[in-house]
Amino acid sequence: MTRRTMGASALVLALFAGPALAQTVTPAPAKDAKPVVVPFELLRTKHMAVTIKVNGKGPYRVIFDTGAPMTVLTNKVAREAGLLQGAAKPSLNLFGASGGPVTAKTLEVGGLKAENVQVIVMDHPTVKELALALGPIEGIVGFPFFARYRMTLDYKEKKMTFVPSGFEPPDVFQAMMNEVSALTTRTGAKAAPKILSPAAQWGFVPGKEKDDDDPGVTVKDVLPGGAAAAAGLRAGDRLLMLDDRWTDSVADLFLAAGFVKPGGPVKVVIKRDKKDVTLTVTPRAGL
């Protein structure tokens, strides 16, 4: 696995893991702070969904995640809310990331309005999959918003109560990038190379150019009579996910394929003609 792939993987793990900062900081409530009650929707996946406005635009339905260290919004929201005006290109173009971090002048959740909220703009595969299953979902609200409040959750009434604490969240994105840089420095020069190989026959050839930063890998060729051909995979398809694992590089693809045993049907998500398509591939046994 290359340094670039290792760094990207570490950032993705950090992005959706529980933030250590949220566990160690316990700010005192601000004086005269009044509680605000916000209803939420409990999805069948047990995620909490809320309605937000960004820079006055919306409403948008998002996941409210008390374990997410970043707030992630889709490119659609960013365009409509003007988040990308003057924003620098992100250092890691993961999953179509267009900006990160950028600052939302206002982010409203129910009757709460927070100012200058740090946001990452990307069309994350997890958000896209949730939207396909549960209806429109335009991102995840995380630490840069909820860390400003003391919260109480009432799952029976499906309500959250917020009390402003006066705490200003730190730059979590920079902290994560520092960790990724440190991880690359520690492991990049010393880590032994790892040989990745699929556990079964798939019947297609993937590829990705060095300057290609878009999500997924390109299907260069599909072998006649193979499992991929039988499932309808075509040369030119952009493979985004294999067995619910992201395939942002050829190394990611081989790693994902290494977990799949022959003979079992596997979901493969591709982009074809600018649309996401899900195919079922049954990889075969043999050399």
XYZ file of C-alpha atoms in Angstrom:
287
model
C 0.000 0.000 0.000
C 1.390 3.390 -0.951
C 1.884 6.290 1.433
C -0.971 8.157 -0.270
C -3.365 5.236 0.241
C -2.262 4.736 3.826
C -2.753 8.413 4.653
C -6.173 8.503 3.013
C -7.297 5.371 4.846
C -6.169 6.776 8.178
C -8.041 10.004 7.566
C -11.248 8.141 6.683
C -10.995 6.077 9.871
C -10.445 9.246 11.899
C -13.273 11.047 10.157
C -15.950 8.628 11.367
C -14.438 7.499 14.667
C -15.357 8.936 18.047
C -13.437 12.152 18.775
C -11.077 12.057 21.730
C -11.493 15.799 22.151
C -15.226 15.410 22.744
C -14.499 13.009 25.584
C -11.861 15.084 27.374
C -13.380 18.577 27.232
C -16.128 19.302 29.789
C -16.904 23.025 29.551
C -19.066 24.771 32.125
C -22.484 26.038 31.023
C -22.640 29.658 29.941
C -24.447 32.109 32.225
C -28.154 32.567 31.520
C -27.991 29.820 28.887
C -31.460 28.659 27.921
C -32.210 25.096 26.766
C -33.402 24.539 23.212
C -35.373 21.408 22.302
C -34.885 19.931 18.831
C -36.928 16.978 17.525
C -35.162 14.204 15.657
C -36.156 11.311 13.439
C -35.011 7.870 14.568
C -34.243 5.939 11.407
C -34.590 2.176 11.126
C -30.785 1.997 11.150
C -30.979 3.721 14.584
C -29.275 6.831 13.267
C -30.713 10.184 14.335
C -31.789 12.450 11.482
C -32.428 16.188 11.840
C -33.265 19.047 9.510
C -30.700 21.818 9.112
C -30.130 25.074 7.264
C -26.703 26.170 6.052
C -26.075 29.877 5.484
C -29.833 30.289 5.446
C -30.304 27.686 2.691
C -32.289 24.517 3.133
C -33.839 22.649 4.749
C -31.547 19.629 4.419
C -31.986 16.242 6.086
C -28.762 15.002 7.705
C -27.514 12.460 10.208
C -26.786 13.861 13.683
C -23.873 11.777 14.966
C -22.408 12.367 18.439
C -19.469 10.137 17.473
C -18.425 12.063 14.352
C -15.454 14.418 14.815
C -16.300 16.385 11.664
C -19.382 17.851 10.018
C -19.628 16.523 6.455
C -21.944 18.043 3.840
C -22.531 17.013 0.238
C -21.395 18.982 -2.781
C -25.056 19.776 -3.493
C -25.441 21.568 -0.144
C -22.102 23.310 -0.585
C -23.094 24.708 -3.981
C -26.511 25.904 -2.830
C -25.171 27.418 0.405
C -22.117 29.052 -1.202
C -19.620 27.131 0.939
C -17.038 26.752 -1.821
C -16.675 30.396 -2.792
C -12.984 31.160 -2.489
C -12.270 27.768 -0.857
C -8.907 26.113 -1.492
C -8.788 22.683 -3.135
C -8.558 19.958 -0.441
C -5.187 18.301 0.094
C -6.813 14.842 -0.137
C -9.533 14.460 -2.774
C -11.425 11.653 -1.078
C -14.826 10.639 -2.459
C -15.256 13.783 -4.540
C -14.178 16.146 -1.772
C -14.472 19.718 -3.036
C -13.412 21.630 0.050
C -12.090 21.015 3.473
C -12.209 22.464 5.832
C -14.490 25.336 4.879
C -16.538 27.511 7.214
C -20.312 27.767 7.222
C -21.258 31.240 8.425
C -24.344 29.756 10.056
C -25.545 26.223 10.650
C -29.042 25.880 12.097
C -30.380 22.719 13.722
C -33.981 23.322 14.727
C -34.017 26.476 16.864
C -30.225 26.466 17.302
C -28.033 28.695 15.165
C -24.269 28.213 15.405
C -21.860 30.569 13.666
C -18.571 29.815 11.901
C -18.896 26.029 11.849
C -16.062 24.009 10.290
C -17.294 21.729 7.485
C -15.837 19.133 5.126
C -17.483 19.004 1.683
C -17.601 15.529 0.130
C -20.020 13.000 -1.324
C -19.132 10.222 1.077
C -20.138 6.663 0.026
C -21.659 5.925 3.444
C -23.938 8.957 3.179
C -24.887 7.996 -0.388
C -25.734 4.423 0.636
C -27.863 5.645 3.558
C -29.681 8.022 1.216
C -30.457 5.203 -1.204
C -31.958 3.138 1.607
C -33.581 5.844 3.750
C -34.380 8.761 1.476
C -32.538 12.081 1.012
C -29.571 12.525 3.375
C -27.152 15.378 2.710
C -24.420 14.838 5.277
C -23.466 14.307 8.901
C -23.470 16.896 11.690
C -20.660 16.202 14.137
C -18.276 17.636 16.734
C -17.773 21.199 15.381
C -21.496 21.779 15.994
C -22.527 19.695 19.008
C -19.380 20.449 21.065
C -20.771 23.948 21.665
C -23.589 22.539 23.792
C -24.444 20.281 26.666
C -26.885 17.739 25.316
C -29.612 15.477 26.626
C -31.129 12.775 24.426
C -34.665 11.483 24.915
C -35.158 8.517 22.599
C -38.713 7.905 23.826
C -39.877 11.403 22.883
C -37.359 11.665 20.020
C -36.071 15.006 21.239
C -32.642 16.493 21.959
C -32.151 19.297 24.477
C -29.217 21.658 24.008
C -27.755 24.159 26.479
C -25.025 26.495 25.137
C -21.786 25.919 27.059
C -19.636 28.749 25.744
C -17.075 26.236 24.451
C -15.495 26.941 21.045
C -14.437 23.720 19.242
C -10.777 23.542 18.149
C -9.601 22.879 14.596
C -10.262 19.130 14.538
C -9.368 18.750 10.865
C -5.854 20.080 11.418
C -5.433 17.762 14.394
C -6.424 14.782 12.237
C -4.086 15.826 9.436
C -1.242 16.059 11.953
C -2.002 12.498 13.074
C -2.083 11.260 9.471
C 1.246 12.958 8.780
C 2.772 11.445 11.910
C 1.446 7.993 10.987
C 2.928 8.251 7.492
C 6.266 9.378 8.907
C 6.353 6.540 11.428
C 5.295 3.765 9.088
C 6.093 4.919 5.548
C 9.820 4.190 5.556
C 9.787 1.116 7.811
C 6.651 -0.759 6.861
C 7.306 -3.944 4.913
C 5.499 -4.181 1.572
C 2.246 -6.121 1.690
C 1.215 -8.314 -1.215
C -2.479 -7.951 -2.015
C -4.331 -10.520 -4.081
C -7.973 -11.547 -4.583
C -9.186 -14.786 -3.030
C -11.250 -15.687 -6.109
C -11.510 -15.066 -9.850
C -13.402 -11.904 -10.846
C -12.580 -11.627 -14.534
C -11.797 -7.931 -15.033
C -8.772 -5.636 -15.157
C -8.784 -2.437 -13.036
C -6.627 0.637 -13.432
C -6.113 4.188 -12.208
C -3.783 6.898 -13.491
C -1.423 8.721 -11.109
C -3.153 12.082 -11.586
C -6.650 10.592 -11.215
C -8.084 11.851 -7.906
C -11.726 10.993 -8.573
C -13.481 8.344 -6.442
C -13.186 4.727 -7.570
C -11.083 2.872 -10.130
C -11.692 2.344 -13.842
C -12.589 -1.063 -15.282
C -10.051 -1.289 -18.113
C -11.170 -4.653 -19.514
C -13.742 -7.360 -18.799
C -12.705 -10.908 -19.672
C -15.240 -12.878 -21.741
C -16.916 -15.730 -19.869
C -15.793 -14.470 -16.453
C -17.794 -13.628 -13.345
C -17.693 -9.869 -14.016
C -18.972 -10.315 -17.577
C -21.806 -12.534 -16.357
C -22.842 -9.827 -13.884
C -22.929 -7.133 -16.563
C -19.733 -5.229 -15.728
C -18.370 -3.309 -18.717
C -15.075 -1.767 -19.719
C -15.212 1.933 -18.841
C -17.310 1.459 -15.699
C -16.033 3.272 -12.607
C -15.930 0.853 -9.676
C -16.748 2.691 -6.424
C -17.423 -0.040 -3.850
C -16.911 -3.793 -3.611
C -18.665 -5.766 -0.876
C -19.427 -2.484 0.992
C -15.741 -1.531 0.944
C -14.509 1.630 -0.779
C -12.282 1.159 -3.814
C -10.620 4.542 -4.130
C -7.415 2.960 -5.464
C -6.325 -0.291 -7.076
C -4.766 -1.267 -3.733
C -8.124 -0.683 -2.025
C -9.799 -2.877 -4.634
C -7.370 -5.769 -4.186
C -7.651 -5.482 -0.420
C -11.454 -5.637 -0.599
C -11.387 -8.578 -3.029
C -9.040 -10.437 -0.706
C -11.840 -10.811 1.864
C -14.328 -12.347 -0.591
C -14.486 -16.126 -0.876
C -15.416 -17.744 -4.197
C -19.008 -18.786 -4.848
C -20.770 -16.089 -2.823
C -22.720 -13.199 -4.427
C -21.143 -9.791 -3.803
C -22.598 -6.313 -4.353
C -20.479 -4.054 -6.533
C -21.311 -0.340 -6.909
C -20.211 1.294 -10.153
C -20.721 4.634 -11.865
C -21.981 4.316 -15.418
C -23.251 7.201 -17.551
C -23.054 9.482 -14.474
C -25.375 7.187 -12.476
C -24.598 4.823 -9.600
C -25.460 1.230 -10.500
C -25.335 -1.824 -8.228
C -24.395 -5.189 -9.722
C -24.142 -8.636 -8.139
C -20.968 -10.529 -8.983
C -20.304 -14.140 -7.990
C -16.513 -14.631 -8.104
C -15.333 -18.112 -9.061
C -12.855 -20.561 -7.581
C -9.575 -21.339 -9.238
C -6.285 -19.729 -10.261
